[in-house]
Each structure stands twice: as structure tokens, then as C-alpha cells.
XYZ file of C-alpha atoms in Angstrom:
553
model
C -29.674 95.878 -75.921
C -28.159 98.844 -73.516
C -24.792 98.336 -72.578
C -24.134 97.723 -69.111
C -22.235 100.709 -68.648
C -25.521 102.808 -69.949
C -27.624 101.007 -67.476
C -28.856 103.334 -64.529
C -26.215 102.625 -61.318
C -29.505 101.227 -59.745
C -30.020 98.592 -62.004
C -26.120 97.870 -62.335
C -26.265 97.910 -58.913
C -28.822 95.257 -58.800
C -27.344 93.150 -61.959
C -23.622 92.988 -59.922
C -25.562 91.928 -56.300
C -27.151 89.313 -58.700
C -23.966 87.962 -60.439
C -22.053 87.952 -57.077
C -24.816 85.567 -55.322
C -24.929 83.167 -58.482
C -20.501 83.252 -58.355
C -20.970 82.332 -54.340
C -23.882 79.966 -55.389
C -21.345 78.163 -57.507
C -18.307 78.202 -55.561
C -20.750 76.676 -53.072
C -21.804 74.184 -55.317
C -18.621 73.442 -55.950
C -16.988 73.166 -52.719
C -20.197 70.789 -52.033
C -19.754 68.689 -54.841
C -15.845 67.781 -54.043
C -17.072 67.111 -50.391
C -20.001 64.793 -51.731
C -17.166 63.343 -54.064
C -14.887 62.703 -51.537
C -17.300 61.465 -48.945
C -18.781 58.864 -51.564
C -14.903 57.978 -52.624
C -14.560 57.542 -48.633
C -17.620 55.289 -48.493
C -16.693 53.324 -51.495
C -13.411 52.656 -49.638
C -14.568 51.431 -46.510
C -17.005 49.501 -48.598
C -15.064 47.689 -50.259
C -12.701 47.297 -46.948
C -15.909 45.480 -45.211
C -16.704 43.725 -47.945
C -13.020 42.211 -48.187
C -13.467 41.517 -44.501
C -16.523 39.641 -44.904
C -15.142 37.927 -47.467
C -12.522 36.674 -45.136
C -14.647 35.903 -42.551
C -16.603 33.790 -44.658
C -13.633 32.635 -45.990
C -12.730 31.045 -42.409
C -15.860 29.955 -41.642
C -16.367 28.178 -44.364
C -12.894 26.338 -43.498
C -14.120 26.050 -40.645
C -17.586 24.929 -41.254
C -15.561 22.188 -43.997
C -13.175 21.235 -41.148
C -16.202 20.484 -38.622
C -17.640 18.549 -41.150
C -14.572 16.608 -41.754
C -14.009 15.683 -37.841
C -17.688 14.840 -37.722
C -17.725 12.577 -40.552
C -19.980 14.902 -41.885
C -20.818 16.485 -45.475
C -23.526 19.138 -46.764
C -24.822 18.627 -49.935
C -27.721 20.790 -52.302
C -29.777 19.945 -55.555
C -32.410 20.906 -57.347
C -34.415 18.532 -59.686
C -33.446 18.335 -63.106
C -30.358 20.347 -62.706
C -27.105 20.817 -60.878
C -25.797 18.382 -57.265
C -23.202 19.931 -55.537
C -21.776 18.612 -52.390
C -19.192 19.927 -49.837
C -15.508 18.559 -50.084
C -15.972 16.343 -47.369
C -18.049 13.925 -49.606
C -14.960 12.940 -51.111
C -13.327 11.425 -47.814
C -16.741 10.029 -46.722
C -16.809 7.693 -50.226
C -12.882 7.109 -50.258
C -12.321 9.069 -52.818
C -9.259 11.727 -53.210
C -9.960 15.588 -51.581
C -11.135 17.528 -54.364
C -12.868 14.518 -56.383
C -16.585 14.985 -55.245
C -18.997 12.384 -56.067
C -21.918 13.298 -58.579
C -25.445 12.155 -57.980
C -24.322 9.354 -60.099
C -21.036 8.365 -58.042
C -23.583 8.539 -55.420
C -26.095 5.815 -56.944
C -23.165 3.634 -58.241
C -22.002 3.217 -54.247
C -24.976 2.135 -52.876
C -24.913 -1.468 -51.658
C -26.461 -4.183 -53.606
C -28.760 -4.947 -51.007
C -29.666 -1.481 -50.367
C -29.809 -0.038 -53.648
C -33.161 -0.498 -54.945
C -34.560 0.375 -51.574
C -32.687 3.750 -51.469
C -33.267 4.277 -55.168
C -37.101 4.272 -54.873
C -37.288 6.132 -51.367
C -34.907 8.954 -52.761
C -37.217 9.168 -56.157
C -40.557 9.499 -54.208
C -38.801 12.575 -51.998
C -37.420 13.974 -54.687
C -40.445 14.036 -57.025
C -43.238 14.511 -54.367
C -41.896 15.852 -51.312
C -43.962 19.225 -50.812
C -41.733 22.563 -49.850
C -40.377 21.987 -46.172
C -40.620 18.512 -46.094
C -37.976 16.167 -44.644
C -36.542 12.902 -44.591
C -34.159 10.535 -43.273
C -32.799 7.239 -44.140
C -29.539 4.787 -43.428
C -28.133 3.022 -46.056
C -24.435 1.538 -46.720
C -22.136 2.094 -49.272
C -19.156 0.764 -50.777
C -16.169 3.104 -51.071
C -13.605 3.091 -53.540
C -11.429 1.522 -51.056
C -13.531 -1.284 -51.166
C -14.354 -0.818 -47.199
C -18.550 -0.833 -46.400
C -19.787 2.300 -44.489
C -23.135 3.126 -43.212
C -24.245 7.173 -44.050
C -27.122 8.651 -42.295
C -28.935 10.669 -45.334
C -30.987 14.122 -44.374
C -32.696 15.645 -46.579
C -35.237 18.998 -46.537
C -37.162 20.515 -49.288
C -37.044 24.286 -49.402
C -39.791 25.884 -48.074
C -39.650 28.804 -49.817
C -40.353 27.297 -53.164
C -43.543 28.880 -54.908
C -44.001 26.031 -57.494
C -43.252 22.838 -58.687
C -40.157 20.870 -57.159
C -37.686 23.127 -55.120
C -34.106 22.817 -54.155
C -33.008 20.393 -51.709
C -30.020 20.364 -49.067
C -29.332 18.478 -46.261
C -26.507 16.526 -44.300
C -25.030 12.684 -44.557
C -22.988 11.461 -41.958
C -20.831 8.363 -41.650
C -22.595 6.189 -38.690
C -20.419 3.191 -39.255
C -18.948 3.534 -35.519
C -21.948 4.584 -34.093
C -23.712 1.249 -35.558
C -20.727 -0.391 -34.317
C -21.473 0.730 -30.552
C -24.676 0.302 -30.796
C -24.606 -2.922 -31.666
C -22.056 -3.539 -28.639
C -24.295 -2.205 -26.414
C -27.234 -4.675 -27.411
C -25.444 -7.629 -26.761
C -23.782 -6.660 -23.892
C -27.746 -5.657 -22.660
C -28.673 -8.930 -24.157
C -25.726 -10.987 -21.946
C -26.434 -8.695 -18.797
C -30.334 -9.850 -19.120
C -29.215 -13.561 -20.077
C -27.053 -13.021 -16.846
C -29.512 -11.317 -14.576
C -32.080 -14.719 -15.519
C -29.101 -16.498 -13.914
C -28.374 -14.348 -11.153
C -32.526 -14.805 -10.386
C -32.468 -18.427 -10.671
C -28.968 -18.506 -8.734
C -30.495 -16.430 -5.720
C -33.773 -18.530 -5.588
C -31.115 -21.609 -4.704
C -29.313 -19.427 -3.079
C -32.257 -18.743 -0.415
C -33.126 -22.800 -0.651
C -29.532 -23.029 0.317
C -29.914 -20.659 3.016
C -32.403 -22.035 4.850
C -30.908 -25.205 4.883
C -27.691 -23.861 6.249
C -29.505 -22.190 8.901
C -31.216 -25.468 9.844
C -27.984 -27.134 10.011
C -26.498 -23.914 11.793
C -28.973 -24.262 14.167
C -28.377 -28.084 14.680
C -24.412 -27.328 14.772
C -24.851 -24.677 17.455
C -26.034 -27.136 20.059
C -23.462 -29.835 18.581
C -20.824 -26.628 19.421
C -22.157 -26.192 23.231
C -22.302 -30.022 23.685
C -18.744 -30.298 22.270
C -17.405 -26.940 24.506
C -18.785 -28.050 27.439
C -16.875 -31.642 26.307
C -13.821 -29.468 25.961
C -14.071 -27.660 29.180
C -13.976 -30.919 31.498
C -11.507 -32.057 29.319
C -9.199 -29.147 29.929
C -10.274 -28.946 33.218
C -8.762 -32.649 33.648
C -5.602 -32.310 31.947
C -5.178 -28.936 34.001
C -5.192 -30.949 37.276
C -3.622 -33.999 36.020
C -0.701 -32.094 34.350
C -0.117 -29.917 37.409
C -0.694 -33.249 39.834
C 2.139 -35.069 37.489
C 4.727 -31.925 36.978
C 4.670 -30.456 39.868
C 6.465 -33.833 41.579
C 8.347 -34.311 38.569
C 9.577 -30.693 38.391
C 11.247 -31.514 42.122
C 12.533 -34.794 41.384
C 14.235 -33.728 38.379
C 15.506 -30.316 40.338
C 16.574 -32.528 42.991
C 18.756 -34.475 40.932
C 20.090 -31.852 38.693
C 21.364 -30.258 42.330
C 22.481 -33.279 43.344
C 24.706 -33.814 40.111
C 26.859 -30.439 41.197
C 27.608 -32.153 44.688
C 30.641 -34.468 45.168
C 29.713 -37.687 44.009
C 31.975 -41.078 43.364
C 32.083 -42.786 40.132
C 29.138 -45.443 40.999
C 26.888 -42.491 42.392
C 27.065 -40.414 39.441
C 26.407 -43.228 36.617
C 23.510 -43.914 38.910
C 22.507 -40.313 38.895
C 23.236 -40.212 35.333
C 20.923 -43.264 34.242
C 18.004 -41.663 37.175
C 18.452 -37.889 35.359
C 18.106 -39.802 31.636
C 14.920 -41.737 32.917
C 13.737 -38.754 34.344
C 13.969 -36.755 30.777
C 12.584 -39.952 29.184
C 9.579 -39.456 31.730
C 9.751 -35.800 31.137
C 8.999 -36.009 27.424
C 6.673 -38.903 27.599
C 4.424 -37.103 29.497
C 4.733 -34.124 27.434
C 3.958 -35.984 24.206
C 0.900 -37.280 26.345
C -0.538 -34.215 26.999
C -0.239 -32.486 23.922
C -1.929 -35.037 21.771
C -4.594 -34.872 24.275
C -4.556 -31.160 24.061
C -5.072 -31.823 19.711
C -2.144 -29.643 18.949
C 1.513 -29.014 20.005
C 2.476 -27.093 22.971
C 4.566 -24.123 22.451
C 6.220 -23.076 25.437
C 9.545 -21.120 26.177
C 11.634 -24.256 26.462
C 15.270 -22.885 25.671
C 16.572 -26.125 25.094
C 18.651 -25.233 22.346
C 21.181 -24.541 24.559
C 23.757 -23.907 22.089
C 25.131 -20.448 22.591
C 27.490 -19.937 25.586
C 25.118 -17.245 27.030
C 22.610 -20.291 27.788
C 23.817 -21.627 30.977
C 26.493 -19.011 31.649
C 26.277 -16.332 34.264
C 23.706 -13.435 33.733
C 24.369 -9.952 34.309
C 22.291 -6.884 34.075
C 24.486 -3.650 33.798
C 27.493 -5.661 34.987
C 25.850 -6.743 38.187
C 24.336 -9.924 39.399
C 20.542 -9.993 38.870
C 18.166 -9.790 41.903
C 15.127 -12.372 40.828
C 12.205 -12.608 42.950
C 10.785 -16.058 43.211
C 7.295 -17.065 44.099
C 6.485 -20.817 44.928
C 4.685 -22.152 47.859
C 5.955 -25.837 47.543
C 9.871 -25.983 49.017
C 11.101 -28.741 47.043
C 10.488 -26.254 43.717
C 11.544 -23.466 46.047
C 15.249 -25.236 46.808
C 15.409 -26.371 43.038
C 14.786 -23.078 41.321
C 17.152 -20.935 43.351
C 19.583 -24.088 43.015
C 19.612 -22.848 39.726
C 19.536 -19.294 39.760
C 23.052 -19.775 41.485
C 24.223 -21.760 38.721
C 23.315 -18.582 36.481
C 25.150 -16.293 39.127
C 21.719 -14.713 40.629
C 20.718 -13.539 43.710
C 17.158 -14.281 44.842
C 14.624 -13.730 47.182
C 11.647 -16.480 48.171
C 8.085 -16.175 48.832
C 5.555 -18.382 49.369
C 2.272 -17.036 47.752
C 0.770 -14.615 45.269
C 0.010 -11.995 47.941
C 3.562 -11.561 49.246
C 5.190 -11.188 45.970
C 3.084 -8.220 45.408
C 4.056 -7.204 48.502
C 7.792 -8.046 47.612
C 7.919 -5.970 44.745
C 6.745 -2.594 46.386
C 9.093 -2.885 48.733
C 12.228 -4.308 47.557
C 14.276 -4.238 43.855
C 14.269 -6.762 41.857
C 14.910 -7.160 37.899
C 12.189 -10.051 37.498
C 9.784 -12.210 39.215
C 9.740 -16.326 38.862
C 5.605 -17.046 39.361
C 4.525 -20.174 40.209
C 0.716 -20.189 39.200
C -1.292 -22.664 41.493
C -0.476 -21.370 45.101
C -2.116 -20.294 48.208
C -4.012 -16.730 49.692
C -3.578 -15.529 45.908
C -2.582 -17.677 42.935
C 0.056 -16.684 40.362
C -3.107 -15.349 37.691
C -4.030 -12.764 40.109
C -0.802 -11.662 41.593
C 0.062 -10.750 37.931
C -2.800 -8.831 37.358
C -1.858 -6.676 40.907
C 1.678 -6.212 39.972
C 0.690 -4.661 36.694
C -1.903 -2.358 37.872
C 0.683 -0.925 40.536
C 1.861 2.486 39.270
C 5.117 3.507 38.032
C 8.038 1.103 36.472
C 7.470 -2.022 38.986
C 4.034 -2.483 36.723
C 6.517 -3.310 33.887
C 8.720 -5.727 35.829
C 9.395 -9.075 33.819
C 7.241 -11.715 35.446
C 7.907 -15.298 33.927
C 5.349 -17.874 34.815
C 5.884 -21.708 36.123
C 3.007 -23.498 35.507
C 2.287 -27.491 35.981
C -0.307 -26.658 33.147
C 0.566 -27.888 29.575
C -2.671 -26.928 27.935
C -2.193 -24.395 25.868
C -5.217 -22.533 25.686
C -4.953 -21.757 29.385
C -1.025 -20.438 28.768
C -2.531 -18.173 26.532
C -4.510 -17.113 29.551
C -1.808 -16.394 31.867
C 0.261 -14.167 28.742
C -3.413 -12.327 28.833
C -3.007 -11.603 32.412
C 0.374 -9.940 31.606
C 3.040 -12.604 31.970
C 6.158 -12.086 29.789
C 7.088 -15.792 29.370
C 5.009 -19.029 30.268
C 7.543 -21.877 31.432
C 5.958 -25.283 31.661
C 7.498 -27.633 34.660
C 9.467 -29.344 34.883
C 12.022 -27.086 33.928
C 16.185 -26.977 33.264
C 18.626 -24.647 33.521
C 18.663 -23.906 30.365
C 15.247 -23.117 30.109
C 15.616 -20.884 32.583
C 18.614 -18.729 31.353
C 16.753 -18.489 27.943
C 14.162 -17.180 29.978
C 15.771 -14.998 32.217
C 17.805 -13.964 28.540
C 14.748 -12.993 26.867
C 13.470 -10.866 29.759
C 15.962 -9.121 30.810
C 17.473 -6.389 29.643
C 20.484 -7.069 27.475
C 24.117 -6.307 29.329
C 26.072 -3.400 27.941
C 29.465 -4.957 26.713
C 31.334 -1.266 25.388
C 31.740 2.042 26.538
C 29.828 3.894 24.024
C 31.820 6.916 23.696
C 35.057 5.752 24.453
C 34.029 2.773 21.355
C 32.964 5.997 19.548
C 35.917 8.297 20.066
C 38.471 5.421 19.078
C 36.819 4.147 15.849
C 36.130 7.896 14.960
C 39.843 8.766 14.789
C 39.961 6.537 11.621
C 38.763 7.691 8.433
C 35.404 5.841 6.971
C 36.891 3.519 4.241
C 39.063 1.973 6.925
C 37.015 1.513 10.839
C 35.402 -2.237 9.363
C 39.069 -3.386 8.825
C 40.200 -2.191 11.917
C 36.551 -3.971 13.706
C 37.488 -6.833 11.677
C 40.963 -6.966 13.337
C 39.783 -6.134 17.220
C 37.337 -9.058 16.158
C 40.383 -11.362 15.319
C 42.510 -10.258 18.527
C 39.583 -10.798 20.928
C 39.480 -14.469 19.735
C 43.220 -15.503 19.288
C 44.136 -13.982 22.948
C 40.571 -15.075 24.762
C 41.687 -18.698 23.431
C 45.587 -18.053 24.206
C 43.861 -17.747 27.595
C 41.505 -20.540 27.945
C 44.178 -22.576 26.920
C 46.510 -21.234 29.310
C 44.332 -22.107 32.063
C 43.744 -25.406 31.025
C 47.273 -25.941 31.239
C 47.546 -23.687 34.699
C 50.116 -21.852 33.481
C 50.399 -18.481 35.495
C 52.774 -17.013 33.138
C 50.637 -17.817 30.016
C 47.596 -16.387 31.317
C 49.096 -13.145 32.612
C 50.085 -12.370 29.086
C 46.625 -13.243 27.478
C 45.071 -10.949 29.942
C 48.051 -7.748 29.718
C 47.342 -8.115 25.503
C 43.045 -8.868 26.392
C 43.039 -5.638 29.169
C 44.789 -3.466 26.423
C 42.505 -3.806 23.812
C 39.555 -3.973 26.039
C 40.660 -0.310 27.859
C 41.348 1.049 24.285
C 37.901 0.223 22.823
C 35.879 0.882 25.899
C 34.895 -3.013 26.190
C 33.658 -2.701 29.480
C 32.152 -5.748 30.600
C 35.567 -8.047 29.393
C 37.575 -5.204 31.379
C 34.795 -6.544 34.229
C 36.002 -9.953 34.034
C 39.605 -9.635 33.681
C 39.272 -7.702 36.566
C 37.228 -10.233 38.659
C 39.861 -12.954 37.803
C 42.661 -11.258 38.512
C 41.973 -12.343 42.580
C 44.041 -15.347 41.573
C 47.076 -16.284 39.467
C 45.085 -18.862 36.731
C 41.225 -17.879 36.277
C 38.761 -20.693 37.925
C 37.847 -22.947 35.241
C 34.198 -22.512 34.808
C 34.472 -18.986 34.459
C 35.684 -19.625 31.169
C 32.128 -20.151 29.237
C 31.476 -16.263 30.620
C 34.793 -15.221 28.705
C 33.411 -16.559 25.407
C 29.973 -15.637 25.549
C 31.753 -11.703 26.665
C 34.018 -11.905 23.565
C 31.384 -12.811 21.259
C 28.477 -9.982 22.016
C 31.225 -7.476 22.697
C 32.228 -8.307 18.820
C 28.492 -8.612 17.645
C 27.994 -4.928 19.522
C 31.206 -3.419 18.147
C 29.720 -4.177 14.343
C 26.317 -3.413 15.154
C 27.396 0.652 16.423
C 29.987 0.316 13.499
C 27.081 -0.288 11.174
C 24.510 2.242 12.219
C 27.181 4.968 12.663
């Protein structure tokens, strides 16, 4: 062999270009192998990441999958004939048994109901030894659980399709369906009572519709029974109307008359004869009354007033501190002189016409705070003169209009409210039953100063104005009665007091109206006697109004 050195430069020239490609070739090699290394240690890596991922994913999904099944009711289960059964955990819960203790094929067959067993038994055999791949079946069945409680499962079962030969695995799904039978068997019943109760509601409107053309027969027969008995009706009311207004209208005046004549100057035989007339006359008064409403068939209800009790009944009226203006319209005199007789026992003025027409004419021309309407009268009748006054414009169509009618019947009272009368009043009528009237319809009298009442009780703190309203209360009525009594007695130096302690307090609180009356009998030394019921019925609604502003701040 010739040494290198003896080689010829060319062919050590050649040899060296040689060794240097195969040292590069190798380095090469190298440097690929540790990048193939480290690539495939790379890969290996993020293989085995993934694969630890997918692990965990099915890892939750088959806790999921498991915790489905468990809200469902709901296990999996697989087999294959001759071998292994394996089942997922929630076959434990659906046969009562504890989580983790799965039933074999055998727990299985032991649970089975008696009367189901054999039956399940044979069907399960049959599928399991002849079922070709991809077949399926289904089947209910109950069970006894360990727990001794009976459950109906719902059984599915497939064959695998994919089997080549001879018997292949099975899988499928059983279900508990014990609440589902449950409803089920709700529902039938309640569909067999709702077609049990549709047979009755067919039978029920078949007599219904009997029963329905009967009622229309007898509709039809009480229809004409109805027009026989209005027209009945009709002349009845027609002859109470006139027989009522022929009967009241003379009574009303006789009665007026008397009531007049009982405020005139009368001896001591005169007015016991007056007396026993006025008694027979209320006697009369009622009796007819009593006659006409049973022949009515019901009780009238009129504005009578006669509970006269509270001193405001008969006592003078005011309206803002001022006598009342009342217009009255009656065509017969006697009525005329009795009703303004006693308007000026209430302390009212009046004015007197003598028809429907002219009231309506009164009214546009003149003031007045309410009308007294008699309803039967000449040119226009009460009925229409009502209608006029409230279709006139502005305020006047809202003026208080209180009818005075001879007519008890009440359906035609209801006609005359209709036609836009405040109060019906049925003759013959009392004073009383005309201040309740004339009380009702007229706006109430102011008895304190507002702000002056407000200013005063203001000045107190909260906790202590009903104490001091209790004590104005108990002032009023010690000095109102230090002064009634003082004027029984006529003595001038009594009342004087009573009034200097009444005009105090009244000037204090802004009690206006008793300020009024002191004031009016102060024109002479002892106050006129029947003046006194005024003082009373003052005291009392300036109390009531002091409370009422106390209470509703």
C-alpha cells in the first residue's frame, strides 16, 4: 500500500476533497438525527399530553353520561353469550341496591316478579339465543328491589351488527317507568271519567233542549200574562196617582192651616180643640199613607224628616250666615199660605209663583238658594219645569229643586228624581220635613273662621291641640247653658256674663256664626226665648267642625 504522503498531490488532493464531504456528510447526519430525536421526543410529549386530555374528557363524560343516567332513571348495560354482563353503576340504584354493588345477570333473574318471571325468562332466552346481528327488542316487566318496593323497568336490547358469526354482543338501556305507568294510568281514568261525564253532559243537554222548549212555551204564555198584568198596573197607578193627589192635596192645606193656626194667640179651650183637630189630622195623615202604600205593594220611601230630633230640625236655617231666599212654586193658595207659613218658622225669605213656567222664569231672573215644586200645576207642570231649569246654562241648572207631590206611588217619585229633582216630598207635609229638606239641600253653614281656627290651634304643639278642642268643647256647653238658663230666669246680669265669657272664646277661635248670634241678640238686654234652639244647634256643629279640621290637619 503507498503511503499517503507518496501519493501524487492529485490523488491526495482528491482522497482529502473525499474525506472532507463524508466528515460534512456525518456532521449532517448528525445534526439531523438530534433534530429527528428531538422532534419525535416533542411528538411523544404532546402525545401523551392529548392522550391525558382525552382521557379526561372521557373521564367527564363518562360522569356525565353516569349522572344522566342516574337523573333519568336510566342504566346501560352489555353482554355477550356465554361470557361476561356488565352494567353501568346506575343499575345498582335502579334495583335498591348500594352504589357500587351492580347486579349480575343472576341478581337480575332473582328480581323479576313472580308473575313476570317466566314470561321474561323465556322472551330474554329466545333474543339472546336467536336474535340475528342488529336485531332489537323491547319489553316491560317489574321487579322487586331489595327494598322490598315493586318497580316497572323498560328493557332495550340490540344485537351487534357487526358480528360475523354465531351469537354477538348485546347492549342496550333499562329504564325505571314506574312513574310514567303511574301517569299513564291517571290519565286513562281521568279520559275514562271525562267520557263517562261527556255521556252525561249529552244526555243532560238533550233535557236540557226538552226543557228549553218548554220554557219558551211558557215564556211565551208569561209574556202576554206580563202585558195583561202592566197594563193592570198602569190603571192602577194611574188611579192611586189621582186619588192620592185628590186626597193630599186638601189634606196638605188643612193640616198647614192648622199648624199656622197653632202659632196664633189662642185661649185654653181653642188650643185643646186645635190640639185634638191637629192629632186627628196626623191620625188621617198616616191612615191614608198606610192605604196607599199597601196598594202600591211596597213601602214608600220619601224624605219625611220626621225624626226631628236634632235642634237643627225646626231651627232657623242659614246659608253663609244669611237668611235663605227659597223660591216656591204652587198654583193652589191654601198650599201657597201654608208653605211660606213655614218657611218663616225656619227664618226664610221666599218668593211665590203660581205655575211651572214662571218659576223658570223666576230663576233667570232673580237669586234664590232653592226652589219648592209643586208637581201637578197649570201652563207647565212641576216634571217639565225641572227639566227647563236644568238645561239652562251656568250654576242656576244646579239649583236645589225639592219636589211636593200629592203622589205617593213610588214608581212615579222615581220619575220626578229622573227629571232632576234633588228631594221628592210627599204632601201633606210638616215643618220638620221641610227643614230636613231644606238641610239636606242646602249647602251646609260655615260655623269658624278657617284661618283664624287655624292660626290659634297651630300655636300649640301636636300632642296637646285635642286637649285644648276638648276644653273649647266643654266651655261652649257650660256658658251656652249658663245662658239659656239665664234667660229663662230673665236675668240681665246673668246673661251679659254668659255672652262676655261665649264672645271671648268665639273671637279667639274664629267661631263665626256664634259671634253672629251673640251679636244679633245683643239688640236687647235677655235674648228672645225661641232663639235659644239656634244657640244649641250653633254650639254643637261649631264643636263637630272644630274636631273635624282638628282631625284632618
Amino acid at each position: 500500500m503507498t503511503p499517503i504522503n507518496d501519493t501524487p498531490d492529485p490523488q491526495l488532493a482528491l482522497l482529502e476533497r473525499r474525506l472532507r464531504r463524508a466528515e460534512a456528510a456525518r456532521l449532517e447526519a448528525e445534526r439531523l438525527l438530534e433534530w429527528r430525536s428531538r422532534e419525535l421526543d416533542r411528538s411523544n410529549r404532546e402525545l401523551r399530553q392529548r392522550e391525558n386530555e382525552l382521557v379526561a374528557r372521557l373521564d367527564v363524560g363518562n360522569r356525565n353520561l353516569l349522572e344522566a343516567q342516574r337523573l333519568a332513571g336510566m342504566a346501560t348495560f352489555y353482554g355477550i353469550v356465554g361470557d361476561s354482563f356488565r352494567a353501568s353503576p346506575a343499575m345498582a340504584a335502579l334495583f335498591g341496591r348500594p352504589d357500587g354493588d351492580v347486579p349480575t345477570i343472576g341478581d337480575v333473574a332473582a328480581a323479576l316478579h313472580p308473575l313476570d318471571r317466566e314470561r321474561i325468562i323465556a322472551v330474554q332466552q329466545r333474543f339472546f339465543s336467536q336474535a340475528p346481528p342488529g336485531a332489537e327488542q323491547s319489553h316491560e316487566c317489574r321487579i322487586i328491589r331489595t327494598d322490598g318496593a315493586v318497580r316497572w323497568l323498560r328493557w332495550y336490547a340490540r344485537r351487534d351488527a357487526s358480528a360475523d358469526a354465531g351469537p354477538g354482543p348485546i347492549s342496550g338501556t333499562v329504564q325505571d317507568i314506574t312513574e310514567q305507568r303511574r301517569t299513564e294510568r291517571r290519565a286513562r281514568a281521568l279520559q275514562l271519567i271525562s267520557e263517562r261525564n261527556l255521556a252525561r253532559l249529552r244526555h243532560t243537554e238533550a233535557a236540557l233542549a226538552e226543557r228549553v222548549v218548554e220554557l219558551e212555551r211558557a215564556a211565551t204564555a208569561l209574556a202576554a200574562s206580563h202585558t195583561r198584568t202592566e197594563a193592570a198596573q198602569r190603571a192602577k197607578s194611574r188611579f192611586l196617582s189621582q186619588m192620592s193627589h185628590n186626597i193630599r192635596t186638601p189634606m196638605n192645606g188643612v193640616l198647614g192651616m192648622m199648624t199656622a193656626l197653632a202659632r196664633t194667640t189662642l185661649d185654653t179651650s181653642q188650643a185643646d180643640m186645635l190640639a185634638r183637630a191637629r192629632r186627628a189630622g196626623d191620625e188621617l195623615r198616616a191612615l191614608v199613607d198606610n192605604i196607599i202604600d199597601i196598594a202600591d205593594e211596597g213601602i214608600a220611601t220619601v224624605a219625611t224628616g220626621e225624626a226631628a230630633a236634632s235642634p237643627l230640625s225646626t231651627s232657623e236655617i242659614r246659608v253663609d250666615g244669611r237668611r235663605p231666599r227659597i223660591l216656591v212654586a204652587e198654583d193652589i193658595e191654601t198650599n201657597q199660605i201654608v208653605i211660606c207659613s213655614m218657611l218663616d218658622t225656619l227664618g226664610c225669605d221666599h218668593s211665590v209663583v203660581g205655575n211651572g213656567a214662571l218659576a223658570v222664569e223666576a230663576v233667570q231672573t232673580e237669586s234664590f238658594d232653592a226652589v219648592l215644586m209643586d208637581i201637578q200645576m197649570p201652563v207647565m207642570d212641576g216634571t217639565a219645569a225641572t227639566r227647563a231649569i236644568r238645561a239652562l246654562p251656568g250654576p242656576v241648572a244646579r239649583l236645589p229643586i225639592i219636589g211636593i207631590t200629592a203622589q205617593a206611588v213610588a214608581a212615579e217619585r222615581e220619575v220626578l228624581k229622573m227629571a232632576g229633582m234633588n228631594l221628592c216630598l210627599a204632601k201633606p207635609i210638616s215643618v220638620a220635613m221641610l227643614a230636613a229638606a231644606l238641610h239636606e239641600s242646602l249647602p251646609a253653614e260655615a260655623m269658624l273662621d278657617g284661618p283664624v281656627f287655624d292660626s290659634a290651634i297651630n300655636a300649640l304643639p301636636v300632642a296637646r291641640r285635642p286637649a285644648l278642642i276638648d276644653q273649647i268643647a266643654r266651655d261652649l256647653a257650660a256658658l251656652s247653658a249658663a245662658l239659656t238658663a239665664a234667660t229663662v230666669a230673665d236675668d240681665p246680669d246673668a246673661v251679659r256674663r254668659a255672652r262676655h265669657s261665649l264672645d271671648g272664646i268665639a273671637s279667639n277661635f274664629g267661631a263665626i256664626a256664634l259671634m253672629e248670634w251673640l251679636g244679633a241678640s245683643r239688640a236687647s238686654p235677655v235674648p228672645a226665648a225661641d232663639t235659644l234652639p239656634r244657640l244649641e244647634a250653633i254650639v254643637a256643629a261649631t264643636i263637630a267642625e272644630a274636631r273635624t279640621r282638628l282631625k284632618h290637619g
